[in-house]
């Protein structure tokens, strides 16, 4: 993460870790949280994340891939 935190594990574990440190998203499902991240990346970073998938697992994997592609995260 940009603040120096390192998240590791499966895509679902990484996205859940992101959600755990985010403010005000406790009641969102994992899929809703992914949608929230996508909207905020556009709003605050002017980054378009093309997240695909029908399941939470697929959306989480796509989000991690897109964040890496856009430079919003780095691979350790």
PDB file of N, CA, C and O in Angstrom, residues 3-73:
ATOM      1  N   UNK A   3       0.970   3.676   1.956  1.00  0.00           N
ATOM      2  CA  UNK A   3       1.441   4.115   3.272  1.00  0.00           C
ATOM      3  C   UNK A   3       2.512   3.192   3.845  1.00  0.00           C
ATOM      4  O   UNK A   3       2.902   3.326   4.987  1.00  0.00           O
ATOM      5  N   UNK A   4       2.994   2.259   3.030  1.00  0.00           N
ATOM      6  CA  UNK A   4       4.060   1.375   3.455  1.00  0.00           C
ATOM      7  C   UNK A   4       3.595   0.044   4.014  1.00  0.00           C
ATOM      8  O   UNK A   4       4.407  -0.836   4.273  1.00  0.00           O
ATOM      9  N   UNK A   5       2.309  -0.102   4.215  1.00  0.00           N
ATOM     10  CA  UNK A   5       1.798  -1.383   4.708  1.00  0.00           C
ATOM     11  C   UNK A   5       1.959  -2.438   3.629  1.00  0.00           C
ATOM     12  O   UNK A   5       1.840  -2.159   2.441  1.00  0.00           O
ATOM     13  N   UNK A   6       2.199  -3.638   4.068  1.00  0.00           N
ATOM     14  CA  UNK A   6       2.344  -4.758   3.148  1.00  0.00           C
ATOM     15  C   UNK A   6       1.211  -5.733   3.433  1.00  0.00           C
ATOM     16  O   UNK A   6       1.046  -6.194   4.560  1.00  0.00           O
ATOM     17  N   UNK A   7       0.439  -6.002   2.415  1.00  0.00           N
ATOM     18  CA  UNK A   7      -0.644  -6.978   2.519  1.00  0.00           C
ATOM     19  C   UNK A   7      -0.264  -8.164   1.667  1.00  0.00           C
ATOM     20  O   UNK A   7       0.241  -8.001   0.553  1.00  0.00           O
ATOM     21  N   UNK A   8      -0.497  -9.345   2.187  1.00  0.00           N
ATOM     22  CA  UNK A   8      -0.145 -10.543   1.429  1.00  0.00           C
ATOM     23  C   UNK A   8      -1.204 -11.601   1.618  1.00  0.00           C
ATOM     24  O   UNK A   8      -2.018 -11.530   2.531  1.00  0.00           O
ATOM     25  N   UNK A   9      -1.191 -12.561   0.733  1.00  0.00           N
ATOM     26  CA  UNK A   9      -2.160 -13.642   0.775  1.00  0.00           C
ATOM     27  C   UNK A   9      -2.873 -13.740  -0.551  1.00  0.00           C
ATOM     28  O   UNK A   9      -2.397 -13.243  -1.569  1.00  0.00           O
ATOM     29  N   UNK A  10      -4.022 -14.369  -0.527  1.00  0.00           N
ATOM     30  CA  UNK A  10      -4.840 -14.457  -1.731  1.00  0.00           C
ATOM     31  C   UNK A  10      -5.429 -13.079  -2.018  1.00  0.00           C
ATOM     32  O   UNK A  10      -5.403 -12.183  -1.158  1.00  0.00           O
ATOM     33  N   UNK A  11      -5.999 -12.934  -3.199  1.00  0.00           N
ATOM     34  CA  UNK A  11      -6.632 -11.655  -3.535  1.00  0.00           C
ATOM     35  C   UNK A  11      -7.728 -11.314  -2.530  1.00  0.00           C
ATOM     36  O   UNK A  11      -7.838 -10.176  -2.084  1.00  0.00           O
ATOM     37  N   UNK A  12      -8.521 -12.288  -2.144  1.00  0.00           N
ATOM     38  CA  UNK A  12      -9.591 -12.040  -1.156  1.00  0.00           C
ATOM     39  C   UNK A  12      -8.983 -11.593   0.173  1.00  0.00           C
ATOM     40  O   UNK A  12      -9.472 -10.645   0.790  1.00  0.00           O
ATOM     41  N   UNK A  13      -7.917 -12.233   0.614  1.00  0.00           N
ATOM     42  CA  UNK A  13      -7.275 -11.840   1.868  1.00  0.00           C
ATOM     43  C   UNK A  13      -6.702 -10.423   1.775  1.00  0.00           C
ATOM     44  O   UNK A  13      -6.803  -9.652   2.726  1.00  0.00           O
ATOM     45  N   UNK A  14      -6.135 -10.082   0.650  1.00  0.00           N
ATOM     46  CA  UNK A  14      -5.578  -8.740   0.469  1.00  0.00           C
ATOM     47  C   UNK A  14      -6.689  -7.704   0.504  1.00  0.00           C
ATOM     48  O   UNK A  14      -6.586  -6.690   1.202  1.00  0.00           O
ATOM     49  N   UNK A  15      -7.764  -7.942  -0.233  1.00  0.00           N
ATOM     50  CA  UNK A  15      -8.865  -6.970  -0.272  1.00  0.00           C
ATOM     51  C   UNK A  15      -9.546  -6.867   1.083  1.00  0.00           C
ATOM     52  O   UNK A  15      -9.890  -5.765   1.530  1.00  0.00           O
ATOM     53  N   UNK A  16      -9.704  -7.978   1.786  1.00  0.00           N
ATOM     54  CA  UNK A  16     -10.268  -7.914   3.141  1.00  0.00           C
ATOM     55  C   UNK A  16      -9.341  -7.136   4.070  1.00  0.00           C
ATOM     56  O   UNK A  16      -9.803  -6.395   4.940  1.00  0.00           O
ATOM     57  N   UNK A  17      -8.038  -7.287   3.903  1.00  0.00           N
ATOM     58  CA  UNK A  17      -7.078  -6.517   4.691  1.00  0.00           C
ATOM     59  C   UNK A  17      -7.204  -5.029   4.404  1.00  0.00           C
ATOM     60  O   UNK A  17      -7.126  -4.197   5.313  1.00  0.00           O
ATOM     61  N   UNK A  18      -7.404  -4.687   3.131  1.00  0.00           N
ATOM     62  CA  UNK A  18      -7.628  -3.287   2.768  1.00  0.00           C
ATOM     63  C   UNK A  18      -8.898  -2.769   3.436  1.00  0.00           C
ATOM     64  O   UNK A  18      -8.930  -1.661   3.974  1.00  0.00           O
ATOM     65  N   UNK A  19      -9.937  -3.569   3.411  1.00  0.00           N
ATOM     66  CA  UNK A  19     -11.212  -3.172   3.998  1.00  0.00           C
ATOM     67  C   UNK A  19     -11.091  -2.992   5.500  1.00  0.00           C
ATOM     68  O   UNK A  19     -11.681  -2.073   6.071  1.00  0.00           O
ATOM     69  N   UNK A  20     -10.299  -3.828   6.134  1.00  0.00           N
ATOM     70  CA  UNK A  20     -10.117  -3.738   7.589  1.00  0.00           C
ATOM     71  C   UNK A  20      -9.511  -2.411   8.024  1.00  0.00           C
ATOM     72  O   UNK A  20      -9.767  -1.951   9.133  1.00  0.00           O
ATOM     73  N   UNK A  21      -8.698  -1.791   7.162  1.00  0.00           N
ATOM     74  CA  UNK A  21      -8.061  -0.535   7.554  1.00  0.00           C
ATOM     75  C   UNK A  21      -8.755   0.691   6.955  1.00  0.00           C
ATOM     76  O   UNK A  21      -8.363   1.817   7.233  1.00  0.00           O
ATOM     77  N   UNK A  22      -9.778   0.461   6.144  1.00  0.00           N
ATOM     78  CA  UNK A  22     -10.527   1.572   5.546  1.00  0.00           C
ATOM     79  C   UNK A  22     -11.563   2.083   6.555  1.00  0.00           C
ATOM     80  O   UNK A  22     -12.075   1.335   7.378  1.00  0.00           O
ATOM     81  N   UNK A  23     -11.863   3.376   6.449  1.00  0.00           N
ATOM     82  CA  UNK A  23     -12.801   4.013   7.366  1.00  0.00           C
ATOM     83  C   UNK A  23     -14.210   4.022   6.779  1.00  0.00           C
ATOM     84  O   UNK A  23     -14.409   4.411   5.633  1.00  0.00           O
ATOM     85  N   UNK A  24     -15.174   3.574   7.590  1.00  0.00           N
ATOM     86  CA  UNK A  24     -16.579   3.685   7.220  1.00  0.00           C
ATOM     87  C   UNK A  24     -17.105   2.650   6.245  1.00  0.00           C
ATOM     88  O   UNK A  24     -18.133   2.869   5.618  1.00  0.00           O
ATOM     89  N   UNK A  25     -16.423   1.522   6.119  1.00  0.00           N
ATOM     90  CA  UNK A  25     -16.857   0.505   5.161  1.00  0.00           C
ATOM     91  C   UNK A  25     -17.159  -0.837   5.840  1.00  0.00           C
ATOM     92  O   UNK A  25     -17.283  -1.852   5.175  1.00  0.00           O
ATOM     93  N   UNK A  26     -17.317  -0.789   7.136  1.00  0.00           N
ATOM     94  CA  UNK A  26     -17.490  -2.029   7.907  1.00  0.00           C
ATOM     95  C   UNK A  26     -18.703  -2.838   7.481  1.00  0.00           C
ATOM     96  O   UNK A  26     -18.691  -4.063   7.553  1.00  0.00           O
ATOM     97  N   UNK A  27     -19.753  -2.162   7.038  1.00  0.00           N
ATOM     98  CA  UNK A  27     -21.002  -2.861   6.722  1.00  0.00           C
ATOM     99  C   UNK A  27     -21.098  -3.291   5.259  1.00  0.00           C
ATOM    100  O   UNK A  27     -22.083  -3.913   4.873  1.00  0.00           O
ATOM    101  N   UNK A  28     -20.104  -2.965   4.466  1.00  0.00           N
ATOM    102  CA  UNK A  28     -20.131  -3.352   3.058  1.00  0.00           C
ATOM    103  C   UNK A  28     -19.718  -4.808   2.892  1.00  0.00           C
ATOM    104  O   UNK A  28     -18.810  -5.284   3.575  1.00  0.00           O
ATOM    105  N   UNK A  29     -20.369  -5.488   1.970  1.00  0.00           N
ATOM    106  CA  UNK A  29     -19.910  -6.831   1.605  1.00  0.00           C
ATOM    107  C   UNK A  29     -18.588  -6.664   0.852  1.00  0.00           C
ATOM    108  O   UNK A  29     -18.220  -5.549   0.458  1.00  0.00           O
ATOM    109  N   UNK A  30     -17.904  -7.747   0.604  1.00  0.00           N
ATOM    110  CA  UNK A  30     -16.638  -7.662  -0.113  1.00  0.00           C
ATOM    111  C   UNK A  30     -16.846  -7.086  -1.517  1.00  0.00           C
ATOM    112  O   UNK A  30     -16.103  -6.219  -1.959  1.00  0.00           O
ATOM    113  N   UNK A  31     -17.883  -7.544  -2.199  1.00  0.00           N
ATOM    114  CA  UNK A  31     -18.176  -7.028  -3.526  1.00  0.00           C
ATOM    115  C   UNK A  31     -18.516  -5.547  -3.513  1.00  0.00           C
ATOM    116  O   UNK A  31     -18.085  -4.788  -4.391  1.00  0.00           O
ATOM    117  N   UNK A  32     -19.287  -5.120  -2.532  1.00  0.00           N
ATOM    118  CA  UNK A  32     -19.617  -3.695  -2.397  1.00  0.00           C
ATOM    119  C   UNK A  32     -18.364  -2.879  -2.091  1.00  0.00           C
ATOM    120  O   UNK A  32     -18.206  -1.768  -2.589  1.00  0.00           O
ATOM    121  N   UNK A  33     -17.485  -3.436  -1.279  1.00  0.00           N
ATOM    122  CA  UNK A  33     -16.236  -2.740  -0.970  1.00  0.00           C
ATOM    123  C   UNK A  33     -15.387  -2.578  -2.236  1.00  0.00           C
ATOM    124  O   UNK A  33     -14.819  -1.510  -2.473  1.00  0.00           O
ATOM    125  N   UNK A  34     -15.311  -3.601  -3.059  1.00  0.00           N
ATOM    126  CA  UNK A  34     -14.557  -3.500  -4.315  1.00  0.00           C
ATOM    127  C   UNK A  34     -15.133  -2.365  -5.155  1.00  0.00           C
ATOM    128  O   UNK A  34     -14.391  -1.528  -5.678  1.00  0.00           O
ATOM    129  N   UNK A  35     -16.449  -2.291  -5.256  1.00  0.00           N
ATOM    130  CA  UNK A  35     -17.094  -1.216  -6.016  1.00  0.00           C
ATOM    131  C   UNK A  35     -16.744   0.149  -5.420  1.00  0.00           C
ATOM    132  O   UNK A  35     -16.513   1.116  -6.149  1.00  0.00           O
ATOM    133  N   UNK A  36     -16.689   0.235  -4.101  1.00  0.00           N
ATOM    134  CA  UNK A  36     -16.342   1.471  -3.400  1.00  0.00           C
ATOM    135  C   UNK A  36     -14.902   1.889  -3.731  1.00  0.00           C
ATOM    136  O   UNK A  36     -14.639   3.058  -3.994  1.00  0.00           O
ATOM    137  N   UNK A  37     -13.988   0.917  -3.732  1.00  0.00           N
ATOM    138  CA  UNK A  37     -12.584   1.207  -4.077  1.00  0.00           C
ATOM    139  C   UNK A  37     -12.490   1.712  -5.512  1.00  0.00           C
ATOM    140  O   UNK A  37     -11.790   2.693  -5.786  1.00  0.00           O
ATOM    141  N   UNK A  38     -13.196   1.071  -6.421  1.00  0.00           N
ATOM    142  CA  UNK A  38     -13.175   1.480  -7.829  1.00  0.00           C
ATOM    143  C   UNK A  38     -13.668   2.922  -7.961  1.00  0.00           C
ATOM    144  O   UNK A  38     -13.043   3.741  -8.646  1.00  0.00           O
ATOM    145  N   UNK A  39     -14.773   3.247  -7.300  1.00  0.00           N
ATOM    146  CA  UNK A  39     -15.321   4.608  -7.367  1.00  0.00           C
ATOM    147  C   UNK A  39     -14.353   5.623  -6.781  1.00  0.00           C
ATOM    148  O   UNK A  39     -14.156   6.714  -7.341  1.00  0.00           O
ATOM    149  N   UNK A  40     -13.718   5.290  -5.664  1.00  0.00           N
ATOM    150  CA  UNK A  40     -12.787   6.217  -5.036  1.00  0.00           C
ATOM    151  C   UNK A  40     -11.487   6.362  -5.813  1.00  0.00           C
ATOM    152  O   UNK A  40     -10.889   7.438  -5.823  1.00  0.00           O
ATOM    153  N   UNK A  41     -11.058   5.311  -6.487  1.00  0.00           N
ATOM    154  CA  UNK A  41      -9.859   5.412  -7.325  1.00  0.00           C
ATOM    155  C   UNK A  41     -10.118   6.403  -8.456  1.00  0.00           C
ATOM    156  O   UNK A  41      -9.248   7.208  -8.791  1.00  0.00           O
ATOM    157  N   UNK A  42     -11.319   6.361  -9.006  1.00  0.00           N
ATOM    158  CA  UNK A  42     -11.670   7.305 -10.071  1.00  0.00           C
ATOM    159  C   UNK A  42     -11.772   8.723  -9.512  1.00  0.00           C
ATOM    160  O   UNK A  42     -11.229   9.665 -10.066  1.00  0.00           O
ATOM    161  N   UNK A  43     -12.443   8.853  -8.386  1.00  0.00           N
ATOM    162  CA  UNK A  43     -12.701  10.171  -7.802  1.00  0.00           C
ATOM    163  C   UNK A  43     -11.427  10.850  -7.302  1.00  0.00           C
ATOM    164  O   UNK A  43     -11.220  12.033  -7.552  1.00  0.00           O
ATOM    165  N   UNK A  44     -10.588  10.128  -6.604  1.00  0.00           N
ATOM    166  CA  UNK A  44      -9.445  10.752  -5.936  1.00  0.00           C
ATOM    167  C   UNK A  44      -8.108  10.567  -6.658  1.00  0.00           C
ATOM    168  O   UNK A  44      -7.175  11.334  -6.433  1.00  0.00           O
ATOM    169  N   UNK A  45      -8.012   9.533  -7.480  1.00  0.00           N
ATOM    170  CA  UNK A  45      -6.746   9.240  -8.152  1.00  0.00           C
ATOM    171  C   UNK A  45      -6.845   9.410  -9.666  1.00  0.00           C
ATOM    172  O   UNK A  45      -5.848   9.232 -10.364  1.00  0.00           O
ATOM    173  N   UNK A  46      -8.032   9.693 -10.160  1.00  0.00           N
ATOM    174  CA  UNK A  46      -8.286   9.759 -11.605  1.00  0.00           C
ATOM    175  C   UNK A  46      -7.820   8.479 -12.299  1.00  0.00           C
ATOM    176  O   UNK A  46      -7.316   8.508 -13.422  1.00  0.00           O
ATOM    177  N   UNK A  47      -7.982   7.377 -11.612  1.00  0.00           N
ATOM    178  CA  UNK A  47      -7.580   6.068 -12.140  1.00  0.00           C
ATOM    179  C   UNK A  47      -8.829   5.250 -12.450  1.00  0.00           C
ATOM    180  O   UNK A  47      -9.721   5.129 -11.617  1.00  0.00           O
ATOM    181  N   UNK A  48      -8.880   4.720 -13.642  1.00  0.00           N
ATOM    182  CA  UNK A  48      -9.994   3.867 -14.038  1.00  0.00           C
ATOM    183  C   UNK A  48      -9.593   2.420 -13.839  1.00  0.00           C
ATOM    184  O   UNK A  48      -8.676   1.933 -14.504  1.00  0.00           O
ATOM    185  N   UNK A  49     -10.257   1.777 -12.896  1.00  0.00           N
ATOM    186  CA  UNK A  49      -9.991   0.366 -12.616  1.00  0.00           C
ATOM    187  C   UNK A  49     -11.094  -0.452 -13.273  1.00  0.00           C
ATOM    188  O   UNK A  49     -12.260  -0.332 -12.916  1.00  0.00           O
ATOM    189  N   UNK A  50     -10.737  -1.251 -14.238  1.00  0.00           N
ATOM    190  CA  UNK A  50     -11.699  -2.064 -14.985  1.00  0.00           C
ATOM    191  C   UNK A  50     -11.861  -3.418 -14.307  1.00  0.00           C
ATOM    192  O   UNK A  50     -11.343  -4.427 -14.779  1.00  0.00           O
ATOM    193  N   UNK A  51     -12.569  -3.411 -13.203  1.00  0.00           N
ATOM    194  CA  UNK A  51     -12.771  -4.631 -12.423  1.00  0.00           C
ATOM    195  C   UNK A  51     -13.862  -5.468 -13.067  1.00  0.00           C
ATOM    196  O   UNK A  51     -14.936  -4.966 -13.396  1.00  0.00           O
ATOM    197  N   UNK A  52     -13.561  -6.727 -13.239  1.00  0.00           N
ATOM    198  CA  UNK A  52     -14.484  -7.689 -13.839  1.00  0.00           C
ATOM    199  C   UNK A  52     -14.767  -8.803 -12.841  1.00  0.00           C
ATOM    200  O   UNK A  52     -13.978  -9.040 -11.942  1.00  0.00           O
ATOM    201  N   UNK A  53     -15.860  -9.489 -13.046  1.00  0.00           N
ATOM    202  CA  UNK A  53     -16.149 -10.665 -12.235  1.00  0.00           C
ATOM    203  C   UNK A  53     -17.556 -10.647 -11.683  1.00  0.00           C
ATOM    204  O   UNK A  53     -18.109  -9.592 -11.404  1.00  0.00           O
ATOM    205  N   UNK A  54     -18.089 -11.819 -11.519  1.00  0.00           N
ATOM    206  CA  UNK A  54     -19.437 -11.976 -10.978  1.00  0.00           C
ATOM    207  C   UNK A  54     -19.419 -12.339  -9.499  1.00  0.00           C
ATOM    208  O   UNK A  54     -20.374 -12.055  -8.788  1.00  0.00           O
ATOM    209  N   UNK A  55     -18.340 -12.969  -9.056  1.00  0.00           N
ATOM    210  CA  UNK A  55     -18.257 -13.378  -7.654  1.00  0.00           C
ATOM    211  C   UNK A  55     -17.330 -12.436  -6.899  1.00  0.00           C
ATOM    212  O   UNK A  55     -16.522 -11.712  -7.497  1.00  0.00           O
ATOM    213  N   UNK A  56     -17.448 -12.439  -5.578  1.00  0.00           N
ATOM    214  CA  UNK A  56     -16.548 -11.631  -4.756  1.00  0.00           C
ATOM    215  C   UNK A  56     -15.097 -12.001  -5.009  1.00  0.00           C
ATOM    216  O   UNK A  56     -14.227 -11.132  -5.071  1.00  0.00           O
ATOM    217  N   UNK A  57     -14.827 -13.293  -5.160  1.00  0.00           N
ATOM    218  CA  UNK A  57     -13.464 -13.761  -5.378  1.00  0.00           C
ATOM    219  C   UNK A  57     -12.907 -13.236  -6.698  1.00  0.00           C
ATOM    220  O   UNK A  57     -11.766 -12.774  -6.769  1.00  0.00           O
ATOM    221  N   UNK A  58     -13.718 -13.295  -7.748  1.00  0.00           N
ATOM    222  CA  UNK A  58     -13.273 -12.813  -9.064  1.00  0.00           C
ATOM    223  C   UNK A  58     -13.082 -11.300  -9.041  1.00  0.00           C
ATOM    224  O   UNK A  58     -12.114 -10.783  -9.611  1.00  0.00           O
ATOM    225  N   UNK A  59     -13.980 -10.585  -8.368  1.00  0.00           N
ATOM    226  CA  UNK A  59     -13.858  -9.124  -8.289  1.00  0.00           C
ATOM    227  C   UNK A  59     -12.618  -8.736  -7.488  1.00  0.00           C
ATOM    228  O   UNK A  59     -11.917  -7.788  -7.838  1.00  0.00           O
ATOM    229  N   UNK A  60     -12.330  -9.471  -6.408  1.00  0.00           N
ATOM    230  CA  UNK A  60     -11.139  -9.177  -5.600  1.00  0.00           C
ATOM    231  C   UNK A  60      -9.876  -9.401  -6.416  1.00  0.00           C
ATOM    232  O   UNK A  60      -8.964  -8.568  -6.398  1.00  0.00           O
ATOM    233  N   UNK A  61      -9.810 -10.502  -7.148  1.00  0.00           N
ATOM    234  CA  UNK A  61      -8.636 -10.788  -7.976  1.00  0.00           C
ATOM    235  C   UNK A  61      -8.464  -9.719  -9.049  1.00  0.00           C
ATOM    236  O   UNK A  61      -7.353  -9.238  -9.296  1.00  0.00           O
ATOM    237  N   UNK A  62      -9.552  -9.321  -9.668  1.00  0.00           N
ATOM    238  CA  UNK A  62      -9.502  -8.293 -10.696  1.00  0.00           C
ATOM    239  C   UNK A  62      -9.075  -6.955 -10.111  1.00  0.00           C
ATOM    240  O   UNK A  62      -8.289  -6.223 -10.716  1.00  0.00           O
ATOM    241  N   UNK A  63      -9.575  -6.620  -8.918  1.00  0.00           N
ATOM    242  CA  UNK A  63      -9.182  -5.369  -8.262  1.00  0.00           C
ATOM    243  C   UNK A  63      -7.690  -5.337  -7.992  1.00  0.00           C
ATOM    244  O   UNK A  63      -7.019  -4.341  -8.294  1.00  0.00           O
ATOM    245  N   UNK A  64      -7.137  -6.399  -7.441  1.00  0.00           N
ATOM    246  CA  UNK A  64      -5.701  -6.442  -7.158  1.00  0.00           C
ATOM    247  C   UNK A  64      -4.911  -6.282  -8.459  1.00  0.00           C
ATOM    248  O   UNK A  64      -3.968  -5.483  -8.523  1.00  0.00           O
ATOM    249  N   UNK A  65      -5.308  -6.990  -9.502  1.00  0.00           N
ATOM    250  CA  UNK A  65      -4.627  -6.866 -10.793  1.00  0.00           C
ATOM    251  C   UNK A  65      -4.688  -5.438 -11.329  1.00  0.00           C
ATOM    252  O   UNK A  65      -3.687  -4.903 -11.817  1.00  0.00           O
ATOM    253  N   UNK A  66      -5.844  -4.822 -11.238  1.00  0.00           N
ATOM    254  CA  UNK A  66      -6.019  -3.460 -11.745  1.00  0.00           C
ATOM    255  C   UNK A  66      -5.238  -2.441 -10.922  1.00  0.00           C
ATOM    256  O   UNK A  66      -4.687  -1.489 -11.471  1.00  0.00           O
ATOM    257  N   UNK A  67      -5.186  -2.626  -9.618  1.00  0.00           N
ATOM    258  CA  UNK A  67      -4.406  -1.714  -8.773  1.00  0.00           C
ATOM    259  C   UNK A  67      -2.926  -1.816  -9.113  1.00  0.00           C
ATOM    260  O   UNK A  67      -2.224  -0.802  -9.153  1.00  0.00           O
ATOM    261  N   UNK A  68      -2.448  -3.008  -9.379  1.00  0.00           N
ATOM    262  CA  UNK A  68      -1.061  -3.184  -9.796  1.00  0.00           C
ATOM    263  C   UNK A  68      -0.822  -2.533 -11.160  1.00  0.00           C
ATOM    264  O   UNK A  68       0.164  -1.825 -11.352  1.00  0.00           O
ATOM    265  N   UNK A  69      -1.740  -2.740 -12.086  1.00  0.00           N
ATOM    266  CA  UNK A  69      -1.606  -2.182 -13.433  1.00  0.00           C
ATOM    267  C   UNK A  69      -1.560  -0.654 -13.404  1.00  0.00           C
ATOM    268  O   UNK A  69      -0.785  -0.041 -14.117  1.00  0.00           O
ATOM    269  N   UNK A  70      -2.377  -0.059 -12.546  1.00  0.00           N
ATOM    270  CA  UNK A  70      -2.475   1.401 -12.474  1.00  0.00           C
ATOM    271  C   UNK A  70      -1.399   2.020 -11.572  1.00  0.00           C
ATOM    272  O   UNK A  70      -1.322   3.228 -11.457  1.00  0.00           O
ATOM    273  N   UNK A  71      -0.608   1.185 -10.916  1.00  0.00           N
ATOM    274  CA  UNK A  71       0.427   1.720 -10.031  1.00  0.00           C
ATOM    275  C   UNK A  71      -0.086   2.180  -8.675  1.00  0.00           C
ATOM    276  O   UNK A  71       0.586   2.918  -7.963  1.00  0.00           O
ATOM    277  N   UNK A  72      -1.296   1.734  -8.317  1.00  0.00           N
ATOM    278  CA  UNK A  72      -1.849   2.074  -7.011  1.00  0.00           C
ATOM    279  C   UNK A  72      -1.363   1.122  -5.933  1.00  0.00           C
ATOM    280  O   UNK A  72      -1.600   1.335  -4.748  1.00  0.00           O
ATOM    281  N   UNK A  73      -0.694   0.067  -6.349  1.00  0.00           N
ATOM    282  CA  UNK A  73      -0.087  -0.916  -5.447  1.00  0.00           C
ATOM    283  C   UNK A  73       1.138  -1.480  -6.163  1.00  0.00           C
ATOM    284  O   UNK A  73       1.254  -1.377  -7.382  1.00  0.00           O
TER     285      UNK A  73
END
